[in-house]
XYZ file of C-alpha atoms in Angstrom:
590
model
C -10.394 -8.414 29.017
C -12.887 -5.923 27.115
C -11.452 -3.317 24.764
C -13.695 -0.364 26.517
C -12.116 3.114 27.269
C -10.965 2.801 30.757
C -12.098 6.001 33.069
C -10.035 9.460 32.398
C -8.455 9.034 35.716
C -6.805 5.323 34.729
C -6.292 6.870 30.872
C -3.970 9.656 32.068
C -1.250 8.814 34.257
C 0.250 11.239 35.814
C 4.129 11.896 36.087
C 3.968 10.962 39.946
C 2.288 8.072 39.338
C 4.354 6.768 36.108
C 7.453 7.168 38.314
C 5.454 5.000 41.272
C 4.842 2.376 38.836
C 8.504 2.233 37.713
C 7.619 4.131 34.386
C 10.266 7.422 33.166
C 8.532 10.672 32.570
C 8.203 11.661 29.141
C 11.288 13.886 29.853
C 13.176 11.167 30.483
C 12.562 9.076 27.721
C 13.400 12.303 25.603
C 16.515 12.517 27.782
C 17.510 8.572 27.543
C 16.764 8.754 23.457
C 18.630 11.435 23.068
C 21.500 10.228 24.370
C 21.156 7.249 22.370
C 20.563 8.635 19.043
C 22.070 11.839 19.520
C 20.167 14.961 19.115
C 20.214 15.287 15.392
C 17.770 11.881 15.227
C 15.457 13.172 17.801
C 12.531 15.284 16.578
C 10.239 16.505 19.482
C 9.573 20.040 18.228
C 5.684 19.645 17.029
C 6.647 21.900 14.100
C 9.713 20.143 12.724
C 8.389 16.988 13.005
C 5.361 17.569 11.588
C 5.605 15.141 8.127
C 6.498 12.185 10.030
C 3.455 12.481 11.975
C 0.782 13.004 9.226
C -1.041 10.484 7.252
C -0.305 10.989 3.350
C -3.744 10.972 1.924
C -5.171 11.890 5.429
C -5.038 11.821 9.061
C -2.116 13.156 11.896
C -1.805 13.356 15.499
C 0.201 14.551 17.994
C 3.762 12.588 19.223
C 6.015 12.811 21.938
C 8.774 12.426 19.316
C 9.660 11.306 15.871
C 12.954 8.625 16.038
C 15.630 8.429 13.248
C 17.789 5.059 14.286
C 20.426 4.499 11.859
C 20.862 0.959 12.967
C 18.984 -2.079 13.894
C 20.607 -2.167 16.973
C 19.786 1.638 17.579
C 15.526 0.721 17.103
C 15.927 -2.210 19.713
C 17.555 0.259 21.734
C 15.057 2.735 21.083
C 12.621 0.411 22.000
C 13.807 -0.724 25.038
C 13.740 3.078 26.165
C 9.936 3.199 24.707
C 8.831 0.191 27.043
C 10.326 1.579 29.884
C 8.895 4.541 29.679
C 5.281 2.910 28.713
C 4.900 4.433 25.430
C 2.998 3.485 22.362
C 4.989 3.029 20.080
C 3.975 3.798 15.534
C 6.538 1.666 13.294
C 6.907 4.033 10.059
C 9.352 3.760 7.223
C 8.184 5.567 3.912
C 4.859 6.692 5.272
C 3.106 6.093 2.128
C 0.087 3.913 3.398
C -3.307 5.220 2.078
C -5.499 4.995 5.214
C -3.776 6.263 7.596
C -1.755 3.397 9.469
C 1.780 4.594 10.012
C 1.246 7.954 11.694
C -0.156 8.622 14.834
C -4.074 8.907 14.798
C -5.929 11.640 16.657
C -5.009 13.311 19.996
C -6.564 10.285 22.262
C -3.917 8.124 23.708
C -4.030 7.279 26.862
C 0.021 7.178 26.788
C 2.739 8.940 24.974
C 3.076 8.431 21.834
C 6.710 7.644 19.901
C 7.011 7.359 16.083
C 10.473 5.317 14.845
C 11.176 6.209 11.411
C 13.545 3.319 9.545
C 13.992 4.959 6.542
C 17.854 5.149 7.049
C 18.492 1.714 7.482
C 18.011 0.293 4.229
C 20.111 -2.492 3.217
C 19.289 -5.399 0.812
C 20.744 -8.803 0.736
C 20.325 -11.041 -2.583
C 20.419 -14.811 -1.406
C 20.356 -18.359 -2.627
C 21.735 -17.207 -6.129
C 19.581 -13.857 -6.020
C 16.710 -16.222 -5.937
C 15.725 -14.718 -2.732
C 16.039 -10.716 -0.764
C 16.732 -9.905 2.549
C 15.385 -6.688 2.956
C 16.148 -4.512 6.297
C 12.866 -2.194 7.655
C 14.064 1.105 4.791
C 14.476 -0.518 1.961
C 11.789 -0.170 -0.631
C 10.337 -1.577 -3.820
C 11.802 0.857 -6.077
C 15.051 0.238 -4.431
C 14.713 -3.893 -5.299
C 13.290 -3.602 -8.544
C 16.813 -1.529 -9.468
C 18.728 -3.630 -7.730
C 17.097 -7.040 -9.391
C 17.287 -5.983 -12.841
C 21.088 -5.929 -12.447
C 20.630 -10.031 -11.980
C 17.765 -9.966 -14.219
C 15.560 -11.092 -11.329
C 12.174 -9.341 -10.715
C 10.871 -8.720 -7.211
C 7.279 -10.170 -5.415
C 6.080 -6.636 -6.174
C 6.008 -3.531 -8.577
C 5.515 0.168 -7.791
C 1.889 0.575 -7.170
C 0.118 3.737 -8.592
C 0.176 6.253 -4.850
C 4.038 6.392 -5.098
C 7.076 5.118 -5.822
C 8.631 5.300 -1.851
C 6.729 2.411 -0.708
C 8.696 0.113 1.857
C 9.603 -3.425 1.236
C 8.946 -4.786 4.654
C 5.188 -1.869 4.730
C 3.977 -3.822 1.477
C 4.599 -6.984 3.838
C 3.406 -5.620 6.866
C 0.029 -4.938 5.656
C -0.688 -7.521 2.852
C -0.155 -5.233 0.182
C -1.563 -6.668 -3.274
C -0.406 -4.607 -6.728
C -0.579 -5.361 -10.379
C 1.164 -8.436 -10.419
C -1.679 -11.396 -11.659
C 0.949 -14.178 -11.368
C 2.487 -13.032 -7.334
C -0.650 -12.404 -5.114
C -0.571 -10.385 -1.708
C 3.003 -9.562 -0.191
C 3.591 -12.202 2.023
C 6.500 -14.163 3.875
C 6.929 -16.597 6.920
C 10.709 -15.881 7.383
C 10.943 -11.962 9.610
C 13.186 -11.067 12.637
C 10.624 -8.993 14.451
C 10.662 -7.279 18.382
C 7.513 -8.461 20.291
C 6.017 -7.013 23.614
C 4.753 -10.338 25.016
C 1.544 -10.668 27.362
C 3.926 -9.726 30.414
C 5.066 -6.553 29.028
C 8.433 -8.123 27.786
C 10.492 -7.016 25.173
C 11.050 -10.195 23.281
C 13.255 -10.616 19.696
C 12.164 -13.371 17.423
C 14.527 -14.718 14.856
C 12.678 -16.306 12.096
C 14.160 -15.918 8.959
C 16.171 -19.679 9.441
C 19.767 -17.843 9.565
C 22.485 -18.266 12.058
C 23.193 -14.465 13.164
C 23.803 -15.448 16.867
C 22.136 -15.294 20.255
C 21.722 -12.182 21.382
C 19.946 -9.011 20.296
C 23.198 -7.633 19.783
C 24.746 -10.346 17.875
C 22.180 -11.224 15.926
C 21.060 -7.560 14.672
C 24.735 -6.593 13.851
C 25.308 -9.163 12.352
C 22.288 -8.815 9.947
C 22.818 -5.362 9.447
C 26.346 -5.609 8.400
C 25.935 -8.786 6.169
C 27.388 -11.302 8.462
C 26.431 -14.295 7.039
C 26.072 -16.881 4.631
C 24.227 -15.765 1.569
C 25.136 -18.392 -0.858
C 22.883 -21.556 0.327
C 20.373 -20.342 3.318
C 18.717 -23.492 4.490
C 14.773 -24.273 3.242
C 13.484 -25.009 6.331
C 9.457 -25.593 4.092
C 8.610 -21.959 5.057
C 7.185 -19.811 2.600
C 8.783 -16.405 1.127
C 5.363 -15.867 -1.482
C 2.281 -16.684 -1.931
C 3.091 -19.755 -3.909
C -0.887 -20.555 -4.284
C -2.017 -17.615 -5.519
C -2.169 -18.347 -9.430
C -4.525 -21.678 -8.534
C -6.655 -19.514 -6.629
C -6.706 -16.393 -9.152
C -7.508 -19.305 -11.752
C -11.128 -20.601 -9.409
C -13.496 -18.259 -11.672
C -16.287 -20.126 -10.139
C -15.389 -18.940 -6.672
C -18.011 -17.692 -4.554
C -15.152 -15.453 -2.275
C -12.542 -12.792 -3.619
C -9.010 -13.356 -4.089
C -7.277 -11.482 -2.155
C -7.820 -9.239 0.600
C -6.165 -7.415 3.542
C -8.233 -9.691 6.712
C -7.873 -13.284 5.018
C -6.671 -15.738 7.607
C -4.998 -17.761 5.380
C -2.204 -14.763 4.798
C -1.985 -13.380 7.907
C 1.147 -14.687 9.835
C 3.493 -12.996 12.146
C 5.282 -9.801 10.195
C 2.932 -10.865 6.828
C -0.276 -8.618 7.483
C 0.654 -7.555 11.124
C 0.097 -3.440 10.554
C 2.494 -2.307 12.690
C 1.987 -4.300 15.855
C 5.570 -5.118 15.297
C 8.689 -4.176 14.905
C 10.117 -5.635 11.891
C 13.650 -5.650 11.245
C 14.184 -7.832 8.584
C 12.072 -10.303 6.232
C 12.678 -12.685 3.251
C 10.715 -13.100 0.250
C 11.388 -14.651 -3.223
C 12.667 -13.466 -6.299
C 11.425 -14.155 -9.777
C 13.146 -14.792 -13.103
C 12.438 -11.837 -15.381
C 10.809 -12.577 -18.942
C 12.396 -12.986 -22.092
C 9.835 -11.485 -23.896
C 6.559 -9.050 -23.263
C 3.541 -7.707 -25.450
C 1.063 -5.511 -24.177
C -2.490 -5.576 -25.889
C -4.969 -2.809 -25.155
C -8.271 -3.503 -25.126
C -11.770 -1.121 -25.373
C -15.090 -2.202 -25.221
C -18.657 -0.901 -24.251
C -19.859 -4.205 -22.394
C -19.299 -4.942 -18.814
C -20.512 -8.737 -19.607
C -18.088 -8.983 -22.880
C -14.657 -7.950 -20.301
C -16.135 -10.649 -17.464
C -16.552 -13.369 -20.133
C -12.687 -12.253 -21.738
C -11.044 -12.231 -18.136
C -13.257 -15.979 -17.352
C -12.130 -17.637 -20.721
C -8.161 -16.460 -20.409
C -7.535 -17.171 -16.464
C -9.609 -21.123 -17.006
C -7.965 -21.383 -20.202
C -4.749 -20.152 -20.844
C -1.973 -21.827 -20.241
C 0.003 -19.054 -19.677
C -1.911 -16.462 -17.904
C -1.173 -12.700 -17.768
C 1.540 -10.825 -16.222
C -0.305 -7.593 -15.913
C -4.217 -6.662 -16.539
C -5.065 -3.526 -15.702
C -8.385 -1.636 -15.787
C -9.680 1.985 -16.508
C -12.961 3.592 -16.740
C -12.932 6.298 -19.405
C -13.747 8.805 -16.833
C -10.033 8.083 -14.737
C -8.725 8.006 -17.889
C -9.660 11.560 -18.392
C -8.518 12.708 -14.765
C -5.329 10.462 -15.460
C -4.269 12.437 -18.411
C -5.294 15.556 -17.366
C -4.421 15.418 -13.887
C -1.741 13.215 -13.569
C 0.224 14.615 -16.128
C 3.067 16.132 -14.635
C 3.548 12.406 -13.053
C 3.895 11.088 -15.994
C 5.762 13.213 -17.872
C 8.175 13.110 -14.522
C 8.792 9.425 -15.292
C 8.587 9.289 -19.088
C 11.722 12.148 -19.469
C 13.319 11.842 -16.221
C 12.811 8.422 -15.435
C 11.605 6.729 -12.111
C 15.290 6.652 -10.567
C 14.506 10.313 -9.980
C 10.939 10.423 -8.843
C 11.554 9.510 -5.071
C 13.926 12.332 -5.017
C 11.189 14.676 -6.424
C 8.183 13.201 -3.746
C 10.931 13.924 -0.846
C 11.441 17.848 -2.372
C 7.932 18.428 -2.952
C 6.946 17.169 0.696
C 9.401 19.090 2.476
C 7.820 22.399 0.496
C 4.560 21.608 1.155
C 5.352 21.273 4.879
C 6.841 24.546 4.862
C 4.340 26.315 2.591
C 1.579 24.442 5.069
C 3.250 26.666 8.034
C 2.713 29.815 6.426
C -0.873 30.791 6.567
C -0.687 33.551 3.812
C 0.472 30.785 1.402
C -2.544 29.159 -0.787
C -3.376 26.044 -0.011
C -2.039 22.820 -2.034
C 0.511 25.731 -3.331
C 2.550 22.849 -5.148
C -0.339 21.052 -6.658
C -1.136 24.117 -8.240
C 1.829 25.167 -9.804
C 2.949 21.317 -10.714
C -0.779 21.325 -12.727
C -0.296 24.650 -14.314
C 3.012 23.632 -15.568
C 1.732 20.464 -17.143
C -0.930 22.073 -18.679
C 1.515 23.984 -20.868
C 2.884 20.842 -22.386
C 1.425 19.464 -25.582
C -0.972 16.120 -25.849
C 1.044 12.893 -24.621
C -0.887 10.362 -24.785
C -0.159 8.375 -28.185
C -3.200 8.235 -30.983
C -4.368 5.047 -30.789
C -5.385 5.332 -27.078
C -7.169 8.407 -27.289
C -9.226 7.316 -30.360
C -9.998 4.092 -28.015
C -11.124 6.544 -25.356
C -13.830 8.214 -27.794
C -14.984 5.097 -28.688
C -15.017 2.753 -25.174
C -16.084 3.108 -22.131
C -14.149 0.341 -20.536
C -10.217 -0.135 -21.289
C -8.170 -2.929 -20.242
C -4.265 -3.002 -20.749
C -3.362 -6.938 -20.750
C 0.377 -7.131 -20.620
C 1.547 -11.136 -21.551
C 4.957 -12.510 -21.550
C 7.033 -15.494 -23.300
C 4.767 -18.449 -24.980
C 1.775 -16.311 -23.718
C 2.177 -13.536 -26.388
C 1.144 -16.331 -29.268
C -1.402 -17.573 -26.898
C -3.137 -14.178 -26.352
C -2.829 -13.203 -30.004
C -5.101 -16.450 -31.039
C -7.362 -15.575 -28.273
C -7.798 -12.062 -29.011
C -8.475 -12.227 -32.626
C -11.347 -14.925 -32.633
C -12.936 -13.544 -29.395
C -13.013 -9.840 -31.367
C -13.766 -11.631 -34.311
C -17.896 -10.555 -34.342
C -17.718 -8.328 -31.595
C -19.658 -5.557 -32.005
C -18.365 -3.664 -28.686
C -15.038 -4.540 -28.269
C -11.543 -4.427 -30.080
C -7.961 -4.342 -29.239
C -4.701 -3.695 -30.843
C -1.154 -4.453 -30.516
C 0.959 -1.626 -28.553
C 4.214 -0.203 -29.472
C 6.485 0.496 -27.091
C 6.059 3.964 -26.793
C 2.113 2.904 -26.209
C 2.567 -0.179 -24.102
C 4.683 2.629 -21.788
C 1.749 5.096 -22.476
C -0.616 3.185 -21.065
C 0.952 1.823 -17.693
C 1.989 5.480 -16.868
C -1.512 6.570 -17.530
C -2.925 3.539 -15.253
C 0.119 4.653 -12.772
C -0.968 8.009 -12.223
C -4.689 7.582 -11.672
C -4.942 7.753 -7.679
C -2.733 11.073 -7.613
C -4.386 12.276 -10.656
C -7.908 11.634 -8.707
C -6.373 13.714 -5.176
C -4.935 16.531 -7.716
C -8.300 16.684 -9.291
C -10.009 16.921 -5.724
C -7.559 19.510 -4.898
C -7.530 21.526 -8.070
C -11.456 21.707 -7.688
C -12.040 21.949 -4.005
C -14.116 25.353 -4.648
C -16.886 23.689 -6.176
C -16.309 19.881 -4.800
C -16.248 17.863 -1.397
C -14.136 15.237 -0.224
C -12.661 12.096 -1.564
C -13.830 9.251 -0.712
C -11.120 6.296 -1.475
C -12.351 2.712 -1.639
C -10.363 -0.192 -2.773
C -12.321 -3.698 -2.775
C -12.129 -7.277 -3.224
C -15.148 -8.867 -5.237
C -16.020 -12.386 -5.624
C -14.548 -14.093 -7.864
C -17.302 -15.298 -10.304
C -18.863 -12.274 -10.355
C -20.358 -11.687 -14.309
C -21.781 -7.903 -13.142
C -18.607 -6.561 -11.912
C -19.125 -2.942 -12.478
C -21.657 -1.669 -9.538
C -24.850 0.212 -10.032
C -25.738 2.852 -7.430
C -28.854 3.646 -6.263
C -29.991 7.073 -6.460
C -29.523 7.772 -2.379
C -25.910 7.357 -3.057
C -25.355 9.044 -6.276
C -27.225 12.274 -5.302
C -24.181 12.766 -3.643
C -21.558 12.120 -6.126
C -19.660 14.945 -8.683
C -17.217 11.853 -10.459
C -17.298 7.991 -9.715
C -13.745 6.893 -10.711
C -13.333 3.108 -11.048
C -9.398 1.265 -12.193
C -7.953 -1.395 -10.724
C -6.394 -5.052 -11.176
C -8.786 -6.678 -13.348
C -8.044 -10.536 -13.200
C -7.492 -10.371 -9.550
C -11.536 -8.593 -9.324
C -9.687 -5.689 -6.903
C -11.002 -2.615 -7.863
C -9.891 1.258 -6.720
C -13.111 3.035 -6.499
C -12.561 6.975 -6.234
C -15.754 9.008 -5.431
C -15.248 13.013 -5.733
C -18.406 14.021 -3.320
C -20.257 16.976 -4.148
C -19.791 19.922 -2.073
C -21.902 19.499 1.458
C -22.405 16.257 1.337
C -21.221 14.030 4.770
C -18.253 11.691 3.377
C -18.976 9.420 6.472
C -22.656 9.042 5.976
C -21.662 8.086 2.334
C -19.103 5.981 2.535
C -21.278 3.957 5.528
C -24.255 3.431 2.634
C -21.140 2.452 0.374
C -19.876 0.059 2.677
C -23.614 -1.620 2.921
C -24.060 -2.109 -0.515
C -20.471 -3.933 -0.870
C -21.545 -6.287 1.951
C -24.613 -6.956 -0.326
C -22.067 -7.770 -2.954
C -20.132 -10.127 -1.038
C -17.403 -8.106 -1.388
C -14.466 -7.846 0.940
C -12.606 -4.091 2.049
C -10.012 -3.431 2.181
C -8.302 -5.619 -0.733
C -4.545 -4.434 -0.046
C -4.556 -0.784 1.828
C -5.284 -2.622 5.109
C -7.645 -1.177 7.237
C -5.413 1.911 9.219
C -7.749 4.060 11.175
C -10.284 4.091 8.570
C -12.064 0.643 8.265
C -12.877 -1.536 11.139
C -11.160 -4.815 11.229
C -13.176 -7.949 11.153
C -13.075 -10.173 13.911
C -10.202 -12.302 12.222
C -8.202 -9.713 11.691
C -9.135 -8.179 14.996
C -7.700 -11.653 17.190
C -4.268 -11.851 15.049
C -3.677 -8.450 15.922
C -4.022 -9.513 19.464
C -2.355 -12.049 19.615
C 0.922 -10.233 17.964
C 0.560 -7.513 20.357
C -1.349 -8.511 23.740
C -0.408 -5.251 25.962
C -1.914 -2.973 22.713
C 1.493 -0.795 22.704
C 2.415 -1.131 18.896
C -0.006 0.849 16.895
C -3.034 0.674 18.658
C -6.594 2.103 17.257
C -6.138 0.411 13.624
C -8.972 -1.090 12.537
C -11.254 1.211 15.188
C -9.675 -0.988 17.684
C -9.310 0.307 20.950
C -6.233 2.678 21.497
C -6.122 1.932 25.695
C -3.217 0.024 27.542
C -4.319 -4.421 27.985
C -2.571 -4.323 30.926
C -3.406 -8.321 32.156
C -1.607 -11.144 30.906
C -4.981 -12.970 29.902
C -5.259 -10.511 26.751
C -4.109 -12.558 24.558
């Protein structure tokens, strides 16, 4: 069945001919949820619901409502309600994807559109000896990693560098990568999902391989309130990780990247599925935590001297890093400038209280955003001034390292590795004329990784700060090859006419780089970021590496079918991946 519009008249039904067809009337799936929720978790009033149904870096549409369930059985129910009344229906828990995939897109549907926000229901259970989570559709990273360090256990993931709300089961959903070298892409083969089969059918699928019961009722209760045997779970040979991910980060002399958002071999049921979903639970692994860490930071002025360094420790060491992450000297100047009120934030106050401070500071700019006297980015402004006030705080060392390299690499190594690195370090320095390292403290092995943490909001406060005299953002994060020697790219001068900052940081061994372009004022972000996109398919490289596509990059064909094949009638999510947003309404879509 082709994925062209259909013709306005099949696009918008009316309310006569949704009731012919069996369908409720948008009132009365307002009515129905309403009395299932209760009021309180039903937002329909455009300007109250207004967060839940814009993008966080970008993007918004409009929404018949936004749903609060505050159990599992409550979004089944909800759901139920949603098919009846044909809706689309937009999966969102902490809303903190980067291109746009948990909010409604645009003002195009050709049905109404529901959001379900899970944020409430956010249980974890630690299993199999806390070698293994549970983790219910609210809970998030920040949540685990507190939880896990009371076992010392460490989760599949840390908090990435937009924000520290990120969702267990989101990182899962769309393949999420992060700083990890050693864990790879989020990614699990044990969920409990809802499907809307090729008939239409509301269907739940239990495969996480534990006994809950039979029914949806059973088996979500049972989940939600713990009922069930988390002491031996049986190991039915499915994975909860990416269990080949160091062999492959190891191939230097790969011609492909290592990870990215549309590789078939990680896409499977809830693990890279973007929403076309509804995924209530999933179960992932659990690492032991180290006994000991070092963190080495490294400068040097030679893009060839960093690619032979990352080549020799990931074929060679037996023990390869925990962490190695890269900065350019220019995000390292918006970082500490610009992303110094984030860091200070976690430094004094610590990163228990930083979701708090993300939820305050969105609720005021919503408000602020209503009132049209009120400057724009109001908060931004006052949070930068602020920081400004505050005396230098990055430590010496770095900022002498920032005078004198271009390039800066913070290598973080743990147990046996430490010795291992140490040796390396010293005799690859040894006669280097553009490199050297040293040995952080603690207070500079913290330095660092905050710096590196703040760089993408430092980049959107910069864009903000400036938008007088600067355009847009454009925000690319790719996947290079892996035996790449010229990693650092090389614009030609039709693209960088158009550019007031390139800002390049990322996760070095893995080759996934965050590529930040500040445009200059005028020029046409889409006519940029389509030359951008040309040259990177020159490169061989692959985009997105772990943002997943949202309604900003068109899926490739691989990506394209699973997404089909999760979600045949195109109700869950639809128009990711500039995919069409229209109803398949034949039982061959599949």
């Amino acid at each position: 069945m082709s994925d062209t519009p259909l013709q306005d008249k099949e696009r918008h039904i009316s309310s006569s001919n949704r009731a012919s067809q069996g369908m409720l009337s948008p009132d009365h799936v307002l009515d129905k949820l309403t009395n299932l929720l209760g009021a309180s978790n039903v937002q329909a009033d455009p300007e109250k619901n207004e967060h839940y149904r814009m993008g966080w870096r970008s993007g918004g549409g409009n929404a018949l409502a936004v749903l609060f369930p505050q159990t599992l059985l409550e979004i089944w129910r909800s759901l139920e309600v949603c098919v009846e009344g044909d809706c689309i229906i937009i999966m969102q828990a902490a809303k903190t994807g980067l291109t746009e995939g948990s909010t409604p897109s645009g003002n195009d549907y050709d049905r109404p559109v529901v959001v379900i926000n899970t944020l409430a229901i956010n249980q974890l259970y630690l299993v199999n000896d806390n070698e293994q989570v549970i983790s219910l559709p609210g809970a998030t990273l920040h949540q685990l990693q507190s939880q896990l360090n009371a076992v010392d256990r460490a989760p599949h993931s840390v908090i990435g560098s937009s924000t520290l709300g990120a969702s267990i089961i989101g990182g899962v959903s769309n393949n999420s990568g992060g700083a990890l070298v050693k864990r790879g892409p989020a990614y699990t083969e044990l969920a409990l999902f809802a499907q809307i089969n090729k008939h239409g059918q509301l269907v739940l699928v239990n495969h996480l391989d534990v006994e809950l019961g039979n029914t949806p009722e059973e088996i979500l209760t049972n989940l939600q309130t713990g009922n069930f045997d988390k002491r031996k779970l049986p190991d039915t040979g499915k994975l909860a990780s990416d269990k080949e991910y160091i062999t492959r980060v190891k191939d230097v002399n790969a011609s492909t990247p290592s990870r990215f958002n549309a590789d078939k071999r990680r896409l499977y049921e809830a693990s890279g599925c973007a929403g076309k979903l509804a995924v209530f639970a999933v179960r992932l692994d659990t690492y032991p935590t180290a006994a000991r860490e070092k963190t080495f930071y490294i400068g040097s002025n030679s893009v060839s001297e960093l690619a032979q360094l990352r080549r020799q420790i990931l074929s060679s060491f037996e023990n390869i890093p925990e962490v190695g992450e890269y900065m350019h000297r220019d995000i390292f100047d918006v970082s500490a400038k610009y992303g110094k009120d984030t860091f200070l934030s976690i430094k004094h106050l610590g990163t228990n209280a930083l979701p708090r401070l993300f939820s305050i500071k969105g609720a005021m700019d919503a408000k602020f955003h209503k009132w049209s006297w009120m400057p724009k980015h109001f908060t931004d402004k006052v949070m930068q001034f602020i920081a400004n006030i505050f005396p230098k705080h990055l430590p010496k060392r770095m900022l002498e390292y920032r005078d004198q390299y271009e390039h800066h690499l913070i290598l973080k190594m743990s147990d046996e590795g430490i010795e291992e690195a140490q040796d390396f370090l010293k005799t690859f320095f040894a006669s280097s004329k553009t490199g050297s390292y040293f040995e952080c403290s603690e207070e500079e092995s913290e330095s660092a990784f905050l710096n590196r943490f703040a760089a993408a909001g430092a980049a959107l406060r910069y864009e903000v700060i400036h938008e007088k005299e600067v355009g847009e953002i454009l925000a690319l994060d790719i996947a290079i090859p892996r035996n790449e020697l010229d990693w650092l790219e090389t614009l030609p001068e039709e693209i960088a006419q158009h550019l007031e900052k390139k800002l390049y940081y990322g996760h070095f061994f893995c080759y996934v780089f965050h590529q930040d372009y500040i445009l200059k004022k005028g020029s046409d972000a889409k006519h940029v970021k389509k030359m951008m996109l040309a040259l990177l398919n020159e490169r061989g490289a692959k985009y997105p590496a772990e943002h997943n596509v949202g309604h900003l990059y068109e899926a490739e064909p691989d990506l394209q079918n699973f997404y089909k094949s999760l979600d045949p009638t195109n109700t869950f999510n639809p128009g990711i991946g500039k995919m069409s947003k229209t109803k398949r309404n034949c039982s061959c879509c599949v």
